[in-house]
Short mmCIF file of C-alpha atoms in Angstrom, two decimals:
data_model
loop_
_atom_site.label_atom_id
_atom_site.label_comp_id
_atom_site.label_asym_id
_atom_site.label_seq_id
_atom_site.Cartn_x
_atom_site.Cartn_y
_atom_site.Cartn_z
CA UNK L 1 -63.25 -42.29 -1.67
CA UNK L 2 -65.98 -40.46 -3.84
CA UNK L 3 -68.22 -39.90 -0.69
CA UNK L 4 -65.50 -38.79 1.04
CA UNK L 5 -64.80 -36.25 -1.18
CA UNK L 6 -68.48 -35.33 -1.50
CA UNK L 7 -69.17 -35.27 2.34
CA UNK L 8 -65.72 -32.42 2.13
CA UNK L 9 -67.46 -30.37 -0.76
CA UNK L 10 -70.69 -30.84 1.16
CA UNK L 11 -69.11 -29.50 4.15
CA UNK L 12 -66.81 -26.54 2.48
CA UNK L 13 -70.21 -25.63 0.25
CA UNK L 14 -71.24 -25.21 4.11
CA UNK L 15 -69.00 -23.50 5.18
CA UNK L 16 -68.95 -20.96 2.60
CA UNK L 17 -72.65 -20.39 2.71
CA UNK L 18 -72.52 -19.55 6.59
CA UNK L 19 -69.57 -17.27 6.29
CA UNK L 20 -70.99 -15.42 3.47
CA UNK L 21 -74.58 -15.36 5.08
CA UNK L 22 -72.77 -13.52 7.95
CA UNK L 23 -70.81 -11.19 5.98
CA UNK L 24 -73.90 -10.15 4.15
CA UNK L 25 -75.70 -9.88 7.43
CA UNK L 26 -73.30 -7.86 8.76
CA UNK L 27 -73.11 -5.52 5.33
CA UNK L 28 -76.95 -4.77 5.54
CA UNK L 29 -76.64 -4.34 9.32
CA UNK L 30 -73.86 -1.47 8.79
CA UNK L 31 -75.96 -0.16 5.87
CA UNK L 32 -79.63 -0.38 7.54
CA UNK L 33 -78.93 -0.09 11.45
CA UNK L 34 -80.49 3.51 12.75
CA UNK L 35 -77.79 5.44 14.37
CA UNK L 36 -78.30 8.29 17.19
CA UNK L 37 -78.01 11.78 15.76
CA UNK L 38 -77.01 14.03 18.52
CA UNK L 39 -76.04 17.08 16.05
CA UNK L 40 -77.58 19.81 16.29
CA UNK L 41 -76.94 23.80 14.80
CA UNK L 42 -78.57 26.51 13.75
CA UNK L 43 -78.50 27.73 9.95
CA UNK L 44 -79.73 30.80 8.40
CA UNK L 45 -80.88 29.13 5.12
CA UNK L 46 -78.52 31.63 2.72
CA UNK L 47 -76.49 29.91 -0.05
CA UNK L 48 -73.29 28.17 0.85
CA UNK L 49 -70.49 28.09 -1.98
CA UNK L 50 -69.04 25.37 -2.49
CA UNK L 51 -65.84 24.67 -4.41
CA UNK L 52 -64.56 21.47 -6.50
CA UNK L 53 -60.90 20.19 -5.64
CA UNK L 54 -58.93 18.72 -8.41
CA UNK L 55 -55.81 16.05 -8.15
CA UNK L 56 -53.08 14.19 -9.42
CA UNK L 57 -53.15 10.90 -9.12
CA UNK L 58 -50.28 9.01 -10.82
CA UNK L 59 -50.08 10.77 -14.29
CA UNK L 60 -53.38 11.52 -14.64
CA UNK L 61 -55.32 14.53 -13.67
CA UNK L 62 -58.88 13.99 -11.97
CA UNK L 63 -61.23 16.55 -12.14
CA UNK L 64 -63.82 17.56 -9.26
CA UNK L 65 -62.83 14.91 -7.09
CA UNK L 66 -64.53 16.41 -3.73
CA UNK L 67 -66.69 18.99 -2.78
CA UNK L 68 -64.99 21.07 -0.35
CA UNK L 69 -67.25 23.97 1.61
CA UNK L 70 -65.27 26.88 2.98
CA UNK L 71 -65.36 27.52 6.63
CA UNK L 72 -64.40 30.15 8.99
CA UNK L 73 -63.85 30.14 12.95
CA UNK L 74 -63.94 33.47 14.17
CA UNK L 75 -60.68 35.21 15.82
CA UNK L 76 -58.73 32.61 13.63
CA UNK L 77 -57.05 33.31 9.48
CA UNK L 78 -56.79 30.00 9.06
CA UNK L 79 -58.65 29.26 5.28
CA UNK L 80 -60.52 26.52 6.83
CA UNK L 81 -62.88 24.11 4.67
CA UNK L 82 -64.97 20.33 5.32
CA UNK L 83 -65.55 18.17 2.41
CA UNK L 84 -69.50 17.59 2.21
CA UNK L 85 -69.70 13.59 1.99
CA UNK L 86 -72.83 12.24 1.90
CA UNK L 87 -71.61 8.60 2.37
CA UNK L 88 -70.23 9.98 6.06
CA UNK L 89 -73.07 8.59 8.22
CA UNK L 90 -71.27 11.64 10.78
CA UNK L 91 -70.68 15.00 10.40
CA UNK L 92 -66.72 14.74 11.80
CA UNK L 93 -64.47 16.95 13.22
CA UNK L 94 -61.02 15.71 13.04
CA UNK L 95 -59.11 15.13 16.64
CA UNK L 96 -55.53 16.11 15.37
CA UNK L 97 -57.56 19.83 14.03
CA UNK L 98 -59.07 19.96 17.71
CA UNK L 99 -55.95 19.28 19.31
CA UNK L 100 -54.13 22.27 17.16
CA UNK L 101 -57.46 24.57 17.81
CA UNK L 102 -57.18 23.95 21.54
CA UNK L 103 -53.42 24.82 21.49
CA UNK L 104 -54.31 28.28 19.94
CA UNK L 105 -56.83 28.80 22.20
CA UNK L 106 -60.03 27.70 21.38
CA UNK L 107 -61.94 26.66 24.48
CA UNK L 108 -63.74 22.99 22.95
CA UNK L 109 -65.16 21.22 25.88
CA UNK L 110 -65.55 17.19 24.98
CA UNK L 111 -68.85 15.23 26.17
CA UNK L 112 -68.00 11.38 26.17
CA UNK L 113 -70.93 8.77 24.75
CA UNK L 114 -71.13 5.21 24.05
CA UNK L 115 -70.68 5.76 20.38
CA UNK L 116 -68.08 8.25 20.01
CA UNK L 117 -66.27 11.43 21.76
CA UNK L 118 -68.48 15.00 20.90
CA UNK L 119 -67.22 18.39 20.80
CA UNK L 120 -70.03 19.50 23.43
CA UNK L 121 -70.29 23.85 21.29
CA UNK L 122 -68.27 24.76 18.30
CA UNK L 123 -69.48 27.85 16.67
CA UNK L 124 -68.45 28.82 12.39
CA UNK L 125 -69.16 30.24 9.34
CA UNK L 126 -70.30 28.13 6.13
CA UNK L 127 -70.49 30.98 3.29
CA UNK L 128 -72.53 33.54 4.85
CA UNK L 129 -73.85 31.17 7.59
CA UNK L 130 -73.40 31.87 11.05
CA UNK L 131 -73.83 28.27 12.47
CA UNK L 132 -73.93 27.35 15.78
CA UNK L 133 -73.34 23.46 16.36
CA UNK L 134 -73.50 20.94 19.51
CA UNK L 135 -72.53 17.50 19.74
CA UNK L 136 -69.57 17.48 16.54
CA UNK L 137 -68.85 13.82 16.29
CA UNK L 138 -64.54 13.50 16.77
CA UNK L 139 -62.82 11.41 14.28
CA UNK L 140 -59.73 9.67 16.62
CA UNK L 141 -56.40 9.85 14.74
CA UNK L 142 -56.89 11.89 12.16
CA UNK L 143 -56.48 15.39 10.61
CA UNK L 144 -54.19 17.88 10.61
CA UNK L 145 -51.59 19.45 13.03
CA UNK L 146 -51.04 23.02 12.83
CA UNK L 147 -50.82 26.57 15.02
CA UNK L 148 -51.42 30.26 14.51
CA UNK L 149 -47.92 30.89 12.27
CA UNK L 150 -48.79 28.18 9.68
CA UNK L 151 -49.50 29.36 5.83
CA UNK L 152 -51.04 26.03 4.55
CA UNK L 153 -53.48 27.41 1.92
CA UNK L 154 -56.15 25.29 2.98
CA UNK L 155 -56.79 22.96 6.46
CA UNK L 156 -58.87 20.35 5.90
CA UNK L 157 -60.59 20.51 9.76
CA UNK L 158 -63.82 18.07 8.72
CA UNK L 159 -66.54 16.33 6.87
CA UNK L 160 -70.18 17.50 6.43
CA UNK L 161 -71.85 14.04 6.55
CA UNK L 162 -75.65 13.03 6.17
CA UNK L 163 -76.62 13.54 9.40
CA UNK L 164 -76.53 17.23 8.64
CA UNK L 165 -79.39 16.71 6.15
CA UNK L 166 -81.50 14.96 8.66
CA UNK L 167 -84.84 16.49 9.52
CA UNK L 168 -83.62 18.87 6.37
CA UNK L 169 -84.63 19.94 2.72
CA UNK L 170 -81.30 20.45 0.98
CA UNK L 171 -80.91 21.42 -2.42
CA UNK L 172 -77.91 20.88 -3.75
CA UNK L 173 -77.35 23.49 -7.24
CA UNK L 174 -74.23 21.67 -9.00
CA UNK L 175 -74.18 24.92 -11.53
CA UNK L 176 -74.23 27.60 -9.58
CA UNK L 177 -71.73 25.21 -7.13
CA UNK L 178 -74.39 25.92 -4.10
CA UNK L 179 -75.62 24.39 -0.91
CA UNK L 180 -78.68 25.59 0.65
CA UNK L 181 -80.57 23.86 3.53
CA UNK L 182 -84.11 24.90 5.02
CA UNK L 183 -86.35 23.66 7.49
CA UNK L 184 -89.46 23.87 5.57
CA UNK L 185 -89.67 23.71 1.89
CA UNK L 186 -89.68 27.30 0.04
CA UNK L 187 -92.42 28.88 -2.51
CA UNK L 188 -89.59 27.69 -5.64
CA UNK L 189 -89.13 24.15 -4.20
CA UNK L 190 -92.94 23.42 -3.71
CA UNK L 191 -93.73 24.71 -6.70
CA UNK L 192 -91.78 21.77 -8.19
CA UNK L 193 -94.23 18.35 -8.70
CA UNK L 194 -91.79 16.13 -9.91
CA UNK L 195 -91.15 15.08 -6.30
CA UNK L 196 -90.71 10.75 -5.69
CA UNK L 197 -89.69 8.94 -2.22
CA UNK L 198 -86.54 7.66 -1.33
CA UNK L 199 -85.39 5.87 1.32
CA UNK L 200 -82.93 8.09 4.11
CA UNK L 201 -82.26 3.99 5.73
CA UNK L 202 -81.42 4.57 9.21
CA UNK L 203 -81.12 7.91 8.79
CA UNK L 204 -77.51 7.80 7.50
CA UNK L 205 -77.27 6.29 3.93
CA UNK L 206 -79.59 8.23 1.13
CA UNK L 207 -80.93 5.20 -1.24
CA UNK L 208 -82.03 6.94 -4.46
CA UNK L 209 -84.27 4.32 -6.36
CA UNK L 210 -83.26 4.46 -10.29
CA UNK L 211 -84.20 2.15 -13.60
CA UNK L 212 -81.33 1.27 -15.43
CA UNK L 213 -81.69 -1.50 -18.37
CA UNK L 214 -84.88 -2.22 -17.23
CA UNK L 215 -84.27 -3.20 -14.07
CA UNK L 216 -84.93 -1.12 -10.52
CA UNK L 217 -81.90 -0.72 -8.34
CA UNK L 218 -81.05 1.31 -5.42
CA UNK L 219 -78.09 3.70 -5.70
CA UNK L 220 -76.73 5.07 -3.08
CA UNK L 221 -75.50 8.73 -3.14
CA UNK L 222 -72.57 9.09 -2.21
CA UNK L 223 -71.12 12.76 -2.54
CA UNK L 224 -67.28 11.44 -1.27
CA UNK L 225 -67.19 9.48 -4.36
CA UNK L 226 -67.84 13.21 -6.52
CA UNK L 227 -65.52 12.34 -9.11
CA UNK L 228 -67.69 9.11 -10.41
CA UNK L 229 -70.86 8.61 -11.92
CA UNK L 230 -71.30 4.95 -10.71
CA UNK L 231 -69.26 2.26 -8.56
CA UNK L 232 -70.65 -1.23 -9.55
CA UNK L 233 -69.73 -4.34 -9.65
CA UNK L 234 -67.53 -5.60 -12.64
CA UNK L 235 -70.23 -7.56 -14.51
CA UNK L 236 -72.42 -4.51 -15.22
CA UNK L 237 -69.23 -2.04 -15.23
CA UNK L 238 -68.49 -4.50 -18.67
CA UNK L 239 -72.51 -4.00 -19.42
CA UNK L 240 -73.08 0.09 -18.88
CA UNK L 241 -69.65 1.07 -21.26
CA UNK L 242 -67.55 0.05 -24.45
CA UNK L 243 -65.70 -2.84 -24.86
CA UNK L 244 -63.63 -1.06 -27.03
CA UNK L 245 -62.31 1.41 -24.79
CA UNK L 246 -59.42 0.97 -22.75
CA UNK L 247 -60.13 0.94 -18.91
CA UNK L 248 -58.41 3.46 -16.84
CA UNK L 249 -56.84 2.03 -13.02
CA UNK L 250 -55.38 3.60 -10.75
CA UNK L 251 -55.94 4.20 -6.62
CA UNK L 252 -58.50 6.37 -5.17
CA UNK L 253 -57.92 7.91 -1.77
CA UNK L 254 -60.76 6.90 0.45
CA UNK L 255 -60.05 8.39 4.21
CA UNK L 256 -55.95 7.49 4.21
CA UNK L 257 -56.57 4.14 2.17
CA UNK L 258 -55.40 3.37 -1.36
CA UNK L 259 -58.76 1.99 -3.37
CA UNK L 260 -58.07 0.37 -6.77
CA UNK L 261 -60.25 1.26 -9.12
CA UNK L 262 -61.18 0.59 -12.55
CA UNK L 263 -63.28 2.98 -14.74
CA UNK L 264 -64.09 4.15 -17.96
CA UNK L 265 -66.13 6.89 -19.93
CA UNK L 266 -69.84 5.89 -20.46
CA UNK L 267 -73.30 7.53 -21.77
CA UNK L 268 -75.31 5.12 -20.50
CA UNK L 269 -78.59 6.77 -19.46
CA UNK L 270 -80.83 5.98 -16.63
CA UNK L 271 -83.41 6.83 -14.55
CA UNK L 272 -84.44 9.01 -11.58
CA UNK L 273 -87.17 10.24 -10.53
CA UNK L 274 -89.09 11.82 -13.42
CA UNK L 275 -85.91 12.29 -14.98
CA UNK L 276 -83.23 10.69 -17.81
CA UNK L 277 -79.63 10.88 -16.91
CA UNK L 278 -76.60 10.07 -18.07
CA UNK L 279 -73.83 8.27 -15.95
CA UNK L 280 -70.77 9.46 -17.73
CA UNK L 281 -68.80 7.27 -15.45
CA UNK L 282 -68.70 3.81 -14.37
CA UNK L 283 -65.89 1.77 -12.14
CA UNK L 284 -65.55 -0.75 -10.05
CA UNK L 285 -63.19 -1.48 -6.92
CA UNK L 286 -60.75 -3.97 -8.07
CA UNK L 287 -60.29 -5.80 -4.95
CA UNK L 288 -63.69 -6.85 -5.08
CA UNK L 289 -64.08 -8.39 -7.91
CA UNK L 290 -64.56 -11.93 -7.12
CA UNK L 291 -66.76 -11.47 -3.75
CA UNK L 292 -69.05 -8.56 -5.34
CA UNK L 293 -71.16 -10.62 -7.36
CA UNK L 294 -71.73 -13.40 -4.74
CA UNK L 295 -72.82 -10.83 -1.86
CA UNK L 296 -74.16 -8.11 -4.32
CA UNK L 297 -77.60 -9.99 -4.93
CA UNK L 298 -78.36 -10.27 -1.24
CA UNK L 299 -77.90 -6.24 -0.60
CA UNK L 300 -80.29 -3.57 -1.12
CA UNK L 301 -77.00 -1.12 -2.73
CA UNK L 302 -77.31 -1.62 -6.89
CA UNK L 303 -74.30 0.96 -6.51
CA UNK L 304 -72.46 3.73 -4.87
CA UNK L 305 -73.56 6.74 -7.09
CA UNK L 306 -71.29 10.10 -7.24
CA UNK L 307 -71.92 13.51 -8.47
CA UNK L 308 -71.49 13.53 -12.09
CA UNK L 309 -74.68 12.48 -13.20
CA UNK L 310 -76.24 15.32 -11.61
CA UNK L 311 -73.63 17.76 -12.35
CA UNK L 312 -76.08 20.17 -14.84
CA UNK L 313 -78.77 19.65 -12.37
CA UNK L 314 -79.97 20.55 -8.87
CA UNK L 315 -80.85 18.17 -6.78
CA UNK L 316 -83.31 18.33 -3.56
CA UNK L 317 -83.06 16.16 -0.57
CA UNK L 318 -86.19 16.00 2.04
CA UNK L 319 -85.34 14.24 4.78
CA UNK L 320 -88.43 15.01 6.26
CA UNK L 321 -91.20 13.99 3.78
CA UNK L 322 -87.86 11.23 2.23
CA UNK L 323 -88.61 12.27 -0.91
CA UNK L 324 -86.28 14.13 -3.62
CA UNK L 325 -86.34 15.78 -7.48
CA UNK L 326 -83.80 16.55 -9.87
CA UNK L 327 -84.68 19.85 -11.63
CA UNK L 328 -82.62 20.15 -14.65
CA UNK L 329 -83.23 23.44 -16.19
#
C-alpha cells in the first residue's frame, strides 16, 4: 500500500513538474520571443504633453492611474487621446474607433498579415506633432462607438505601445508631464554620463536591471501599470513594506478585466542605474498568489514596475544603443 501511494506522489510530483515546466516555457516565450515591427511614422521631435487620468474605484480615489497623450485627426472635433503603455508590445488602434472613423468618413484602407489586421496610412497630431503613421496594429473587439454629433469629453481611440520607442531615444520628463522622442541623441542628453544597458528583449518588453536588498532583479517597465511603484509577488510585497499597515484591495482594470490587487504604501529604496529610488508602492495580484512563487524563480521578470518611482525624474529610453538614465534634478 505504501509504494502504491509513493509510485502516485511520484507520478503527480511528475506531473506537476512537466505542467509547470511548460507554463514557464511558455511565460518566457511570450516575454522573450522577437516580434515583427511593421510601424512606422514620422515625428518632428517637439514635446508631447501628456496628461494623468484619475479614478474611482470602489470608494477609493486613485491618483495618476494612466498616462493619456492627446491626439487630434484633422477635419474631425473629436478630443481624441491614446494611453502610452509601455507593457503594450503594439502600438493599437482600436477596431470599434475605426469602424466609427470610417462611418464619418475617414478613408482607412486595412492590409491583412499573419499576425494581425494593419491600418495600411493614418495621419494625427500628438501635441504639436504632425505624425504620419503606416502599418497601426487593430485591436479586434474593442474601443469605442461613436459619430460626428457625439459630446463624449474624451474618446479613448488607442494605445502608444513599445514598439513606438523602437529604433528611438525617448525621454520621458514626469515633471514637466512630457514626451519627447528623437532619432539621434541631442547635445542635453549626451551630455548626460550616467548612461547603463538594459535589455529592450525582443524588442517589445523594456527590462530595467535594479538592486533591491542586495539582490539584482529585472523590472520590467510597465507604463499601463502608472499608478504603482512595483507588482511582485506576495513574499517580497510582505518584505519591501510594514507589517503594521493595513493592505489596501481592490480590482484594477487591465484592458476590460477585473485584476485583484493588493497594495500598500512603502519607502523602500532601490536601485537604478546610477541612481537611489524610492518605490512608494508595492502590490501584488491576488489571484496569483500561490503559483507566483513556484514559476517566479524560473523567469527573468523580478517585477512589473510602474511610474511612481520615477515620478520627480526624467527618464531616457535608447532603444538603439539599449541603454537608459534617470536624471533627477
Amino acid at each position: 500500500m505504501k509504494k502504491k501511494i509513493g509510485y502516485a506522489l511520484i507520478v503527480i510530483l511528475g506531473i506537476l513538474f512537466i505542467l509547470g515546466y511548460i507554463g514557464v516555457s511558455k511565460f518566457n516565450d511570450f516575454i522573450t520571443k522577437e516580434t515583427p515591427n511593421y510601424l512606422t511614422y514620422t515625428y518632428e521631435s517637439k514635446p508631447i504633453h501628456f496628461e494623468w487620468t484619475n479614478d474611482s474605484i470602489g470608494n477609493y480615489y486613485e491618483k495618476q492611474t494612466a498616462i493619456i497623450i492627446p491626439l487630434k485627426i484633422e477635419g474631425l472635433a473629436h478630443r481624441f487621446y491614446m494611453q502610452f503603455d509601455t507593457g503594450s508590445p503594439f502600438t493599437f488602434i482600436y477596431e470599434k474607433d475605426v469602424i466609427s472613423l470610417r462611418k464619418m468618413g475617414l478613408e482607412l484602407k486595412e492590409v491583412v498579415k499573419e499576425e494581425g489586421r494593419y491600418i495600411e496610412k493614418i495621419d494625427f497630431i500628438l501635441g504639436e506633432n504632425h505624425v504620419k503613421s503606416t502599418m497601426l496594429k487593430i485591436l479586434p473587439n474593442y474601443g469605442n462607438s461613436f459619430d460626428d454629433k457625439d459630446t463624449i469629453p474624451r474618446i479613448k481611440i488607442g494605445t502608444i505601445g513599445s514598439d513606438f520607442m523602437d529604433q528611438r531615444i525617448t525621454a520621458i520628463d514626469f515633471k514637466k508631464q512630457q514626451i519627447q522622442l528623437f532619432k539621434k541623441r541631442p547635445e542635453w542628453i549626451r551630455k548626460v554620463s550616467s548612461f547603463q544597458p538594459f535589455d529592450f528583449t525582443g524588442r517589445r518588453r523594456i527590462m530595467l536591471p535594479v538592486i533591491l536588498d542586495n539582490k539584482n532583479y529585472e523590472f520590467l517597465y510597465d507604463s499601463g501599470c502608472s499608478a504603482f511603484g512595483l507588482i511582485t509577488i506576495k513574499s517580497r510585497f510582505e518584505n519591501y513594506s510594514d507589517s503594521k499597515v493595513k493592505p489596501l484591495d481592490y480590482g484594477a482594470n487591465s484592458w476590460g478585466s477585473n485584476i485583484p490587487i493588493v497594495t500598500k504604501p512603502t519607502n523602500k529604496r532601490f536601485s537604478i542605474g546610477k541612481t537611489n529610488l524610492s518605490l512608494k508602492r508595492v502590490s501584488y495580484v491576488d489571484m496569483y498568489t500561490i503559483t507566483q512563487p513556484l514559476i517566479t524563480p524560473f523567469t527573468r521578470i523580478g517585477g512589473w514596475m510602474g511610474n511612481q518611482p520615477f515620478n520627480e525624474s526624467t527618464l531616457i529610453i535608447d532603444t538603439i544603443a539599449e541603454e537608459f538614465t534617470i536624471i533627477t534634478e
